[in-house]
CSV table of C-alpha atoms and ligand atoms in Angstrom, one decimal:
chain,number,residue,atom,x,y,z
A,1,MET,CA,60.7,147.6,106.1
A,2,SER,CA,61.9,150.3,108.3
A,3,ASP,CA,61.3,154.1,107.9
A,4,GLN,CA,64.2,154.7,110.3
A,5,PRO,CA,67.5,155.6,108.5
A,6,THR,CA,70.6,154.3,110.2
A,7,SER,CA,72.3,156.5,112.8
A,8,PHE,CA,75.6,156.0,111.0
A,9,SER,CA,76.9,157.9,108.1
A,10,ALA,CA,79.8,157.2,105.7
A,11,PRO,CA,83.1,158.7,107.0
A,12,ARG,CA,83.8,162.3,106.0
A,13,GLY,CA,85.3,162.5,102.5
A,14,THR,CA,83.9,159.2,101.4
A,15,ARG,CA,80.6,158.5,99.6
A,16,ASP,CA,78.4,155.7,98.5
A,17,LEU,CA,78.3,154.9,94.8
A,18,LEU,CA,74.7,154.3,93.8
A,19,PRO,CA,72.7,153.7,90.6
A,20,PRO,CA,72.6,155.3,88.1
A,21,GLU,CA,76.0,156.9,88.7
A,22,SER,CA,77.4,153.4,89.4
A,23,TRP,CA,76.6,152.4,85.9
A,24,ARG,CA,78.5,155.3,84.5
A,25,TRP,CA,81.6,154.3,86.5
A,26,HIS,CA,81.5,150.9,84.9
A,27,ARG,CA,81.1,152.6,81.5
A,28,VAL,CA,84.3,154.6,82.2
A,29,PHE,CA,86.2,151.4,83.1
A,30,ASP,CA,84.9,149.7,80.0
A,31,LEU,CA,86.0,152.6,77.9
A,32,ALA,CA,89.4,152.5,79.5
A,33,LEU,CA,90.0,148.8,79.2
A,34,ASN,CA,88.2,147.9,76.0
A,35,ARG,CA,88.3,151.1,73.8
A,36,VAL,CA,91.4,153.1,74.6
A,37,PHE,CA,94.2,151.5,76.7
A,38,GLY,CA,93.6,147.8,76.2
A,39,PRO,CA,93.7,148.1,72.3
A,40,ALA,CA,97.0,150.1,72.7
A,41,GLY,CA,98.7,147.2,74.5
A,42,TYR,CA,98.1,148.1,78.2
A,43,GLU,CA,97.1,145.1,80.3
A,44,PRO,CA,94.9,145.2,83.4
A,45,MET,CA,96.5,144.5,86.8
A,46,ASP,CA,96.0,145.5,90.4
A,47,THR,CA,98.0,145.8,93.6
A,48,PRO,CA,97.0,145.4,97.2
A,49,ILE,CA,95.1,148.4,98.6
A,50,PHE,CA,97.6,148.6,101.4
A,51,GLU,CA,101.4,148.3,101.2
A,52,HIS,CA,104.3,148.5,103.6
A,53,THR,CA,104.5,152.2,104.6
A,54,GLU,CA,108.2,152.4,103.3
A,55,VAL,CA,106.9,151.8,99.7
A,56,PHE,CA,105.3,155.2,99.8
A,57,GLU,CA,107.9,156.9,102.0
A,58,ARG,CA,110.7,155.9,99.7
A,59,GLY,CA,108.7,155.8,96.4
A,60,VAL,CA,106.5,159.0,96.7
A,61,GLY,CA,109.1,160.8,98.8
A,62,GLU,CA,109.4,161.6,102.6
A,63,ALA,CA,109.2,165.3,102.0
A,64,SER,CA,106.1,165.2,99.8
A,65,GLU,CA,102.8,166.5,101.2
A,66,VAL,CA,101.1,163.2,100.5
A,67,VAL,CA,103.5,161.3,102.7
A,68,THR,CA,103.9,163.9,105.5
A,69,LYS,CA,100.2,164.9,105.8
A,70,GLN,CA,97.8,162.7,104.0
A,71,MET,CA,98.5,159.0,104.4
A,72,TYR,CA,96.2,156.6,106.3
A,73,THR,CA,98.9,154.7,108.2
A,74,PHE,CA,98.4,152.1,110.8
A,75,ASP,CA,100.2,149.3,112.6
A,76,ASP,CA,98.7,145.8,112.1
A,77,ARG,CA,98.4,143.3,114.9
A,78,GLY,CA,101.9,142.1,114.1
A,79,GLY,CA,103.3,145.6,114.6
A,80,ARG,CA,104.0,146.2,110.9
A,81,SER,CA,103.4,149.7,109.6
A,82,LEU,CA,101.0,149.6,106.7
A,83,THR,CA,99.5,152.4,104.6
A,84,LEU,CA,96.3,152.5,102.5
A,85,ARG,CA,97.6,153.4,99.1
A,86,PRO,CA,97.5,157.2,98.4
A,87,GLU,CA,98.4,156.6,94.8
A,88,ALA,CA,99.1,153.6,92.6
A,89,THR,CA,102.5,154.1,90.9
A,90,ALA,CA,104.8,153.2,93.8
A,91,GLY,CA,102.9,149.9,94.4
A,92,ILE,CA,102.9,149.1,90.7
A,93,VAL,CA,106.6,149.6,90.4
A,94,ARG,CA,107.1,147.5,93.6
A,95,ALA,CA,104.9,144.8,91.9
A,96,VAL,CA,106.8,144.9,88.6
A,97,LEU,CA,110.2,144.5,90.5
A,98,GLU,CA,108.8,141.8,92.9
A,99,ASN,CA,107.3,139.7,90.0
A,100,ARG,CA,110.2,140.3,87.7
A,101,LEU,CA,108.0,141.7,85.0
A,102,ASP,CA,111.0,143.9,84.0
A,103,LYS,CA,112.9,140.7,83.0
A,104,GLY,CA,110.3,140.0,80.3
A,105,SER,CA,109.6,142.0,77.2
A,106,LEU,CA,109.8,145.8,77.7
A,107,PRO,CA,108.1,148.1,78.0
A,108,VAL,CA,105.7,146.7,80.6
A,109,LYS,CA,102.4,148.4,79.8
A,110,LEU,CA,99.9,148.3,82.6
A,111,LEU,CA,96.5,149.6,83.5
A,112,CYS,CA,95.1,149.6,87.0
A,113,TRP,CA,92.0,151.1,88.7
A,114,GLY,CA,90.7,151.3,92.2
A,115,PRO,CA,90.3,153.3,95.3
A,116,MET,CA,93.1,155.5,96.7
A,117,PHE,CA,93.1,157.2,100.1
A,118,ARG,CA,94.4,160.6,101.1
A,119,GLN,CA,93.4,162.6,104.2
A,120,GLU,CA,92.8,165.9,102.6
A,121,ARG,CA,90.2,168.5,103.4
A,122,PRO,CA,87.1,167.3,101.4
A,123,GLN,CA,85.5,169.6,98.9
A,124,LYS,CA,83.9,169.3,95.4
A,125,GLY,CA,86.0,166.9,93.4
A,126,ARG,CA,88.3,166.1,96.4
A,127,TYR,CA,87.6,163.1,98.6
A,128,ARG,CA,89.4,161.0,101.1
A,129,GLN,CA,88.6,157.9,99.2
A,130,PHE,CA,88.6,158.4,95.5
A,131,THR,CA,89.1,156.3,92.4
A,132,GLN,CA,91.9,156.5,89.9
A,133,ILE,CA,92.5,154.8,86.6
A,134,ASP,CA,96.2,154.5,86.4
A,135,ILE,CA,98.3,153.8,83.3
A,136,GLU,CA,102.0,153.0,83.4
A,137,ALA,CA,104.6,152.2,80.7
A,138,ILE,CA,107.8,150.9,82.3
A,139,GLY,CA,111.2,150.1,80.8
A,140,SER,CA,111.8,152.8,78.1
A,141,GLU,CA,113.7,156.0,78.5
A,142,GLY,CA,112.9,157.3,75.0
A,143,PRO,CA,110.6,160.2,74.3
A,144,ALA,CA,108.3,158.2,72.1
A,145,ILE,CA,106.6,156.5,75.0
A,146,ASP,CA,106.0,159.9,76.6
A,147,ALA,CA,104.1,161.0,73.5
A,148,GLU,CA,102.2,157.8,73.3
A,149,ILE,CA,101.0,158.1,76.9
A,150,ILE,CA,100.0,161.8,76.5
A,151,GLU,CA,98.1,161.0,73.3
A,152,LEU,CA,96.2,158.1,75.0
A,153,ALA,CA,95.3,160.4,77.9
A,154,ALA,CA,93.9,163.1,75.5
A,155,ARG,CA,92.0,160.5,73.5
A,156,PHE,CA,90.5,158.9,76.6
A,157,LEU,CA,89.3,162.3,77.8
A,158,ASN,CA,87.8,163.1,74.4
A,159,GLU,CA,85.9,159.8,74.4
A,160,ALA,CA,84.7,160.5,77.9
A,161,GLY,CA,83.3,163.9,76.8
A,162,VAL,CA,85.8,166.0,78.9
A,163,GLU,CA,87.0,169.4,77.5
A,164,TRP,CA,90.6,169.8,78.5
A,165,ARG,CA,93.7,171.9,78.4
A,166,LEU,CA,97.1,170.2,78.5
A,167,LEU,CA,99.9,171.7,80.6
A,168,LEU,CA,103.4,170.3,79.9
A,169,ASN,CA,106.8,170.7,81.5
A,170,SER,CA,110.1,169.0,82.0
A,171,ILE,CA,111.6,169.0,85.5
A,172,GLY,CA,114.9,167.4,84.5
A,173,HIS,CA,116.6,164.7,86.4
A,174,MET,CA,118.4,164.6,89.7
A,175,ASP,CA,121.9,165.6,88.7
A,176,ALA,CA,124.2,168.5,89.5
A,177,SER,CA,124.1,169.6,85.9
A,178,CYS,CA,120.3,169.6,85.8
A,179,ARG,CA,117.6,169.8,88.5
A,180,LEU,CA,120.1,170.0,91.5
A,181,GLY,CA,121.7,173.0,89.9
A,182,TYR,CA,118.2,174.5,89.3
A,183,LEU,CA,117.2,173.8,92.9
A,184,GLU,CA,120.2,175.7,94.1
A,185,ALA,CA,119.2,178.7,92.0
A,186,LEU,CA,115.6,178.4,93.3
A,187,VAL,CA,116.6,178.2,96.9
A,188,ASP,CA,118.8,181.3,96.4
A,189,TYR,CA,115.8,183.1,94.9
A,190,LEU,CA,113.5,182.0,97.7
A,191,ARG,CA,116.0,183.0,100.4
A,192,THR,CA,116.3,186.5,98.8
A,193,HIS,CA,112.5,186.9,98.9
A,194,GLU,CA,112.0,185.0,102.1
A,195,SER,CA,110.3,187.9,104.0
A,196,HIS,CA,107.6,188.1,101.3
A,197,LEU,CA,106.7,184.4,101.4
A,198,ALA,CA,103.8,182.9,103.4
A,199,PRO,CA,105.2,181.4,106.7
A,200,GLU,CA,104.4,177.8,105.6
A,201,ASP,CA,106.4,178.2,102.4
A,202,ARG,CA,109.2,179.9,104.2
A,203,GLU,CA,109.6,176.7,106.4
A,204,ARG,CA,110.1,174.3,103.5
A,205,ILE,CA,112.6,176.3,101.4
A,206,GLU,CA,115.4,173.8,102.1
A,207,ALA,CA,113.3,170.6,102.4
A,208,ASN,CA,111.2,171.0,99.3
A,209,PRO,CA,111.6,174.3,97.5
A,210,LEU,CA,109.6,173.2,94.4
A,211,ARG,CA,106.4,173.1,96.6
A,212,ALA,CA,106.4,176.9,96.6
A,213,PHE,CA,105.1,176.6,93.0
A,214,ASP,CA,102.0,174.8,94.3
A,215,SER,CA,101.3,177.3,97.1
A,216,LYS,CA,97.8,178.7,97.3
A,217,GLU,CA,99.0,181.7,99.4
A,218,GLY,CA,98.7,185.0,97.6
A,219,ALA,CA,102.1,186.3,98.9
A,220,THR,CA,103.9,183.3,97.7
A,221,ILE,CA,102.1,183.3,94.3
A,222,ALA,CA,103.3,186.8,93.8
A,223,VAL,CA,106.9,185.9,94.6
A,224,MET,CA,106.9,182.8,92.4
A,225,LYS,CA,106.0,185.0,89.3
A,226,GLY,CA,109.6,186.0,89.1
A,227,ALA,CA,111.2,182.7,90.1
A,228,PRO,CA,113.8,181.1,87.8
A,229,ALA,CA,112.2,178.6,85.4
A,230,ILE,CA,113.3,174.9,85.4
A,231,THR,CA,113.1,174.8,81.6
A,232,GLU,CA,116.0,177.2,81.5
A,233,HIS,CA,118.2,175.0,83.6
A,234,LEU,CA,117.8,171.6,82.0
A,235,CYS,CA,120.9,169.7,81.1
A,236,GLU,CA,121.5,169.0,77.4
A,237,ASN,CA,120.1,165.5,77.5
A,238,CYS,CA,116.9,166.5,79.3
A,239,GLU,CA,116.5,169.4,77.0
A,240,ARG,CA,116.8,167.2,73.9
A,241,HIS,CA,114.4,164.7,75.4
A,242,PHE,CA,111.8,167.4,76.0
A,243,ASP,CA,112.3,168.8,72.5
A,244,GLU,CA,111.6,165.4,71.0
A,245,VAL,CA,108.5,164.9,73.1
A,246,ARG,CA,107.2,168.2,71.9
A,247,ARG,CA,108.0,167.5,68.3
A,248,MET,CA,106.1,164.2,68.5
A,249,LEU,CA,103.1,165.9,70.1
A,250,ASP,CA,103.1,168.6,67.4
A,251,ALA,CA,103.1,165.8,64.8
A,252,LEU,CA,100.0,164.4,66.4
A,253,ASP,CA,98.4,167.9,66.4
A,254,LEU,CA,98.0,167.8,70.1
A,255,VAL,CA,97.7,171.3,71.6
A,256,TYR,CA,99.6,172.0,74.8
A,257,THR,CA,100.9,174.9,76.9
A,258,ILE,CA,104.4,174.8,78.4
A,259,ASP,CA,104.0,175.6,82.1
A,260,PRO,CA,107.4,175.9,83.8
A,261,THR,CA,105.7,176.1,87.2
A,262,LEU,CA,104.1,172.7,86.8
A,263,VAL,CA,106.2,170.6,89.3
A,264,ARG,CA,103.6,168.0,90.5
A,265,GLY,CA,103.1,167.0,94.1
A,266,LEU,CA,104.9,163.6,94.2
A,267,ASP,CA,108.7,163.5,94.5
A,268,TYR,CA,109.5,160.7,92.1
A,269,TYR,CA,109.0,162.7,88.9
A,270,THR,CA,111.8,163.3,86.5
A,271,ARG,CA,111.8,165.0,83.0
A,272,THR,CA,108.3,165.1,81.4
A,273,ALA,CA,105.5,166.2,83.7
A,274,PHE,CA,101.9,167.0,82.5
A,275,GLU,CA,98.4,167.7,83.7
A,276,PHE,CA,95.1,167.8,81.9
A,277,VAL,CA,92.8,170.5,83.5
A,278,SER,CA,89.2,171.1,82.9
A,279,ASP,CA,87.5,174.5,83.3
A,280,ASP,CA,84.3,172.7,84.3
A,281,LEU,CA,85.7,171.6,87.7
A,282,GLY,CA,86.2,174.7,89.8
A,283,ALA,CA,89.1,174.7,92.3
A,284,GLN,CA,90.0,171.0,91.8
A,285,SER,CA,90.5,171.4,88.1
A,286,THR,CA,93.1,168.7,87.4
A,287,VAL,CA,91.4,165.7,86.0
A,288,LEU,CA,94.5,163.8,85.1
A,289,GLY,CA,98.2,164.1,86.0
A,290,GLY,CA,101.3,162.2,85.4
A,291,GLY,CA,104.9,162.2,84.3
A,292,ARG,CA,108.2,160.3,84.1
A,293,TYR,CA,109.8,158.6,87.1
A,294,ASP,CA,113.1,157.3,86.0
A,295,GLY,CA,114.6,157.0,89.5
A,296,LEU,CA,111.6,155.4,91.3
A,297,ALA,CA,112.6,151.7,90.9
A,298,GLU,CA,116.0,152.6,92.3
A,299,SER,CA,114.4,154.3,95.3
A,300,LEU,CA,112.6,151.0,96.0
A,301,GLY,CA,115.8,149.0,95.9
A,302,GLY,CA,115.6,147.8,92.3
A,303,GLY,CA,117.9,148.5,89.4
A,304,HIS,CA,117.6,151.3,86.8
A,305,LEU,CA,114.1,151.0,85.4
A,306,PRO,CA,112.7,154.2,83.8
A,307,GLY,CA,108.9,154.7,83.5
A,308,ILE,CA,106.1,157.1,82.7
A,309,GLY,CA,102.4,157.1,83.5
A,310,PHE,CA,99.5,159.0,84.7
A,311,ALA,CA,96.4,158.7,86.8
A,312,LEU,CA,93.0,160.2,86.2
A,313,GLY,CA,90.5,160.8,88.9
A,314,VAL,CA,87.2,159.0,88.0
A,315,ASP,CA,85.2,161.1,90.5
A,316,ARG,CA,86.4,164.3,88.7
A,317,LEU,CA,86.1,162.8,85.3
A,318,LEU,CA,82.4,162.3,85.9
A,319,LEU,CA,82.0,165.8,87.2
A,320,ALA,CA,83.7,167.2,84.1
A,321,SER,CA,82.1,165.0,81.5
A,322,HIS,CA,79.6,166.6,79.1
A,323,THR,CA,78.3,163.3,77.8
A,324,LEU,CA,78.6,160.5,80.5
A,325,ASN,CA,76.0,162.1,82.8
A,326,GLU,CA,73.4,162.1,80.1
A,327,TRP,CA,74.0,158.5,79.2
A,328,GLN,CA,71.2,156.2,80.4
A,329,PRO,CA,72.1,152.6,81.1
A,330,ARG,CA,69.5,150.2,79.5
A,331,PRO,CA,70.4,146.7,80.6
A,332,VAL,CA,66.7,145.6,80.6
A,333,ALA,CA,65.2,145.2,77.2
A,334,VAL,CA,61.8,143.6,78.1
A,335,PHE,CA,59.6,144.0,81.1
A,336,VAL,CA,57.1,141.2,81.6
A,337,VAL,CA,53.8,142.4,82.8
A,338,ALA,CA,51.5,139.6,84.1
A,339,VAL,CA,47.9,140.3,85.1
A,340,GLY,CA,46.0,137.7,87.1
A,341,ASP,CA,47.0,134.5,88.9
A,342,ARG,CA,47.3,132.3,85.8
A,343,ALA,CA,49.5,134.9,84.0
A,344,GLY,CA,51.5,135.4,87.2
A,345,ARG,CA,52.6,131.7,87.1
A,346,GLU,CA,53.7,132.2,83.4
A,347,ALA,CA,55.8,135.3,84.1
A,348,LEU,CA,59.0,133.7,85.6
A,349,PRO,CA,59.2,131.1,82.8
A,350,LEU,CA,58.9,133.8,80.2
A,351,VAL,CA,61.5,136.1,81.9
A,352,THR,CA,63.8,133.1,82.1
A,353,GLU,CA,63.3,132.2,78.5
A,354,LEU,CA,64.3,135.8,77.5
A,355,ARG,CA,67.3,135.8,79.9
A,356,ARG,CA,68.5,132.4,78.6
A,357,ALA,CA,68.4,133.8,75.1
A,358,GLY,CA,70.7,136.7,76.2
A,359,ILE,CA,67.9,139.3,76.3
A,360,GLY,CA,67.8,141.6,79.4
A,361,ALA,CA,64.5,141.0,81.1
A,362,ASP,CA,62.8,141.9,84.4
A,363,TRP,CA,59.4,141.6,86.0
A,364,ASP,CA,57.4,142.7,89.0
A,365,LEU,CA,58.2,140.9,92.3
A,366,MET,CA,55.9,143.0,94.6
A,367,GLY,CA,52.4,141.7,93.4
A,368,ARG,CA,51.5,145.0,91.8
A,369,GLY,CA,48.4,145.5,89.6
A,370,MET,CA,48.6,146.3,85.8
A,371,LYS,CA,49.1,150.0,86.4
A,372,GLY,CA,51.9,149.5,88.9
A,373,GLN,CA,53.6,147.0,86.7
A,374,MET,CA,53.5,149.4,83.7
A,375,LYS,CA,55.1,152.0,85.9
A,376,GLY,CA,57.8,149.5,86.8
A,377,ALA,CA,58.3,148.8,83.1
A,378,ASP,CA,59.0,152.5,82.6
A,379,ARG,CA,61.3,152.7,85.6
A,380,SER,CA,63.3,149.7,84.3
A,381,GLY,CA,64.3,151.6,81.2
A,382,ALA,CA,63.0,148.7,79.1
A,383,ARG,CA,62.0,149.4,75.5
A,384,TRP,CA,59.4,146.7,75.4
A,385,ALA,CA,56.6,145.5,77.7
A,386,ALA,CA,55.4,141.9,77.2
A,387,ILE,CA,51.9,141.8,78.6
A,388,LEU,CA,50.2,138.6,79.6
A,389,GLY,CA,46.5,138.4,80.8
A,390,ASP,CA,43.8,135.7,80.7
A,391,ASP,CA,42.9,136.8,77.2
A,392,GLU,CA,46.4,136.4,75.8
A,393,LEU,CA,46.9,133.1,77.6
A,394,ASP,CA,43.7,131.6,76.1
A,395,ALA,CA,44.9,132.5,72.7
A,396,GLY,CA,48.5,131.3,73.2
A,397,GLU,CA,49.6,134.9,72.6
A,398,LEU,CA,50.9,137.9,74.4
A,399,THR,CA,50.8,141.7,73.8
A,400,LEU,CA,54.1,143.3,72.9
A,401,LYS,CA,54.1,147.0,73.6
A,402,ASP,CA,56.8,149.4,72.3
A,403,LEU,CA,57.2,151.8,75.3
A,404,GLU,CA,58.8,154.4,73.2
A,405,THR,CA,56.1,154.8,70.6
A,406,GLY,CA,53.2,153.4,72.5
A,407,GLU,CA,52.3,151.0,69.6
A,408,GLN,CA,51.3,147.4,70.5
A,409,GLU,CA,50.6,144.2,68.8
A,410,ARG,CA,49.5,140.6,69.6
A,411,ILE,CA,52.0,138.0,68.7
A,412,PRO,CA,52.2,134.2,69.3
A,413,HIS,CA,53.8,133.4,72.7
A,414,GLY,CA,56.5,131.4,71.0
A,415,ARG,CA,57.7,134.3,68.8
A,416,LEU,CA,58.7,136.7,71.6
A,417,VAL,CA,62.4,135.9,71.7
A,418,SER,CA,62.9,135.9,67.9
A,419,ASP,CA,60.8,139.1,67.5
A,420,ILE,CA,62.8,140.9,70.2
A,421,GLN,CA,66.1,139.7,68.7
A,422,THR,CA,65.0,141.1,65.3
A,423,LYS,CA,63.8,144.4,66.6
A,424,GLU,CA,66.9,145.0,68.8
A,425,THR,CA,69.4,144.5,66.0
B,501,HAM,P1,98.1,162.8,91.3
B,501,HAM,O1,98.2,164.1,90.6
B,501,HAM,O2,98.4,162.8,92.8
B,501,HAM,O3,99.0,161.7,90.6
B,501,HAM,O4,96.6,162.3,91.1
B,501,HAM,C1,96.1,162.0,89.8
B,501,HAM,C2,94.6,162.4,89.7
B,501,HAM,O5,93.9,161.8,90.8
B,501,HAM,C3,94.3,163.9,90.0
B,501,HAM,O6,94.5,164.6,88.8
B,501,HAM,C4,92.9,163.9,90.4
B,501,HAM,O7,92.0,163.8,89.2
B,501,HAM,C5,92.8,162.6,91.2
B,501,HAM,N1,92.9,162.9,92.6
B,501,HAM,C6,94.0,163.1,93.4
B,501,HAM,N2,93.6,163.3,94.6
B,501,HAM,C7,92.3,163.3,94.7
B,501,HAM,C8,91.3,163.5,95.7
B,501,HAM,N3,91.6,163.7,97.0
B,501,HAM,N4,89.9,163.4,95.4
B,501,HAM,C9,89.6,163.1,94.1
B,501,HAM,N5,90.4,162.9,93.1
B,501,HAM,C10,91.8,163.0,93.4
B,501,HAM,C11,99.2,160.5,91.0
B,501,HAM,O8,98.4,159.9,91.8
B,501,HAM,C12,100.2,159.7,90.3
B,501,HAM,N6,100.4,158.4,90.8
B,501,HAM,C13,100.0,159.7,88.8
B,501,HAM,C14,101.0,159.0,88.0
B,501,HAM,C15,101.0,157.7,87.5
B,501,HAM,N7,102.2,159.5,87.7
B,501,HAM,C16,102.9,158.6,87.0
B,501,HAM,N8,102.1,157.5,86.9
C-alpha cells in the first residue's frame, strides 16, 4: 500500500465517478429505462463514441458553436477524420438510416445514454466529458409525438426530484415562407443595430444570426430585447403544428412559458424547441433540452424522416435533484462478523449461502477484530450483522443483530437465510 498519490490527474473538465455517487448514476439510468421511457415504448440502443467527422458537420451544422469550437476531432492512423461525439442525435439518426430501422414500424422510439465530449470552459455543471440520457422518436411529423416527448421529460424530472420550468418555442422550418423569411427580418434588424452589438455577435450576423439570442454579452442582450420574434413569422403549417402541441400540453396540465428567444445551439432544429431549466443550478441552468429535427436525416444523405427528441445532462440532473442525493444505496443486507479462527473458517461458507439465496452479504477480509468488523458492518450499510463466535459455533447457532434498533437474538445457524428472507419482505 502506497501513501503516494499518483502524479497524474484526470484531464481538465473530466472527473472520476466514485461511490456513492456512482450508485446514484445507475439509479438514474434504471429510472429512465425501467420506470419512465422503457414502459412508454422507448428501446435502449447505443452508437459508437466516435463517428466520421462529417456526421456532426452535416448533422449538427457547420456554423454551430459545437462544431466550430468544441469538437474533439482527430485523424486516425488511416488518415480518416473522426470526432468524439459531442451529442447523440446525429449519430442515432445515422444509425437508424444505416440499419434501415426507418423501413420497419414507425415511429422508431429509442433511448441511449453515455458520455459526450465538448471542449468548453469547465465550470459547475459544465464538463468536457459529460453524460447524457437521450430520447428520440423518429418517423412522425404530427404534434402528438412532440407532446408525448415533453410529457415524458417532465415526468422523468419529477421522478428524479428536480424542480423545473419548461420553456417552449417553435422555430419553424427552413422555407422562404417561414424561418428563411424570419431570418431575413432578423438580419435586417441586426444590421440596423450592428454598432450596438458585441464584436463577436457582429461577426456572425450573416453566418448564424440566431446565435445572437444566446449571447451572454450585455450589449447584445439589450439589442435582442427588441428583436423580431420567430413566433410572429411562422408559416401557417408551422403555426398550426405549434398550436396543436400547446393544446395537447394544456390538456395534460403541463405548465410552460413560451419563449420566442429560445433557439437552441444546434442547427438541425425545426419547429418545436424546448428546454427544462432548474433554478437550483446557477449559470448552467438547462438540465434538459430538445426539439424537432425534420431535416436532419436529409442532411445526412437519407430521405425525408422527421424526428423529435431531447437529451438530459445526468451530471446536472444530480446537481439539481432534491431526492437522489439523499438516497443511500443498500445492496448489502447482512454483514457476517466472525470472531476467532474457527468462526473465521465458517464465514465464507455463510456469506456464500446468503449470496446463493439472493441476499446481499459481505464480510471482513482484512483480519479485523470484533470491534473493527462491527464498524465494517455499519459502513457496509447492512441492516443485519450475523455474528459467529466460539460460543455460537458450539451451540450450532449465531447471533443476529438488527443494526438499526440494536436488538439481537440467537437463532439456529440453519435458519439465517429464511429469517432474513422473512424480515426483508
Ligand atoms: P444540448 O442542449 O446540447 O442538446 O444538450 C442537452 C443537455 O446536455 C443540456 O441541457 C445539459 O444538461 C447537458 N449538457 C450539454 N453540454 C454539457 C456540458 N458541457 N457539461 C454538462 N452537461 C452538458 C443536445 O445535445 C441534443 N442532442 C438534444 C436532442 C436530442 N435534441 C433532439 N434530440
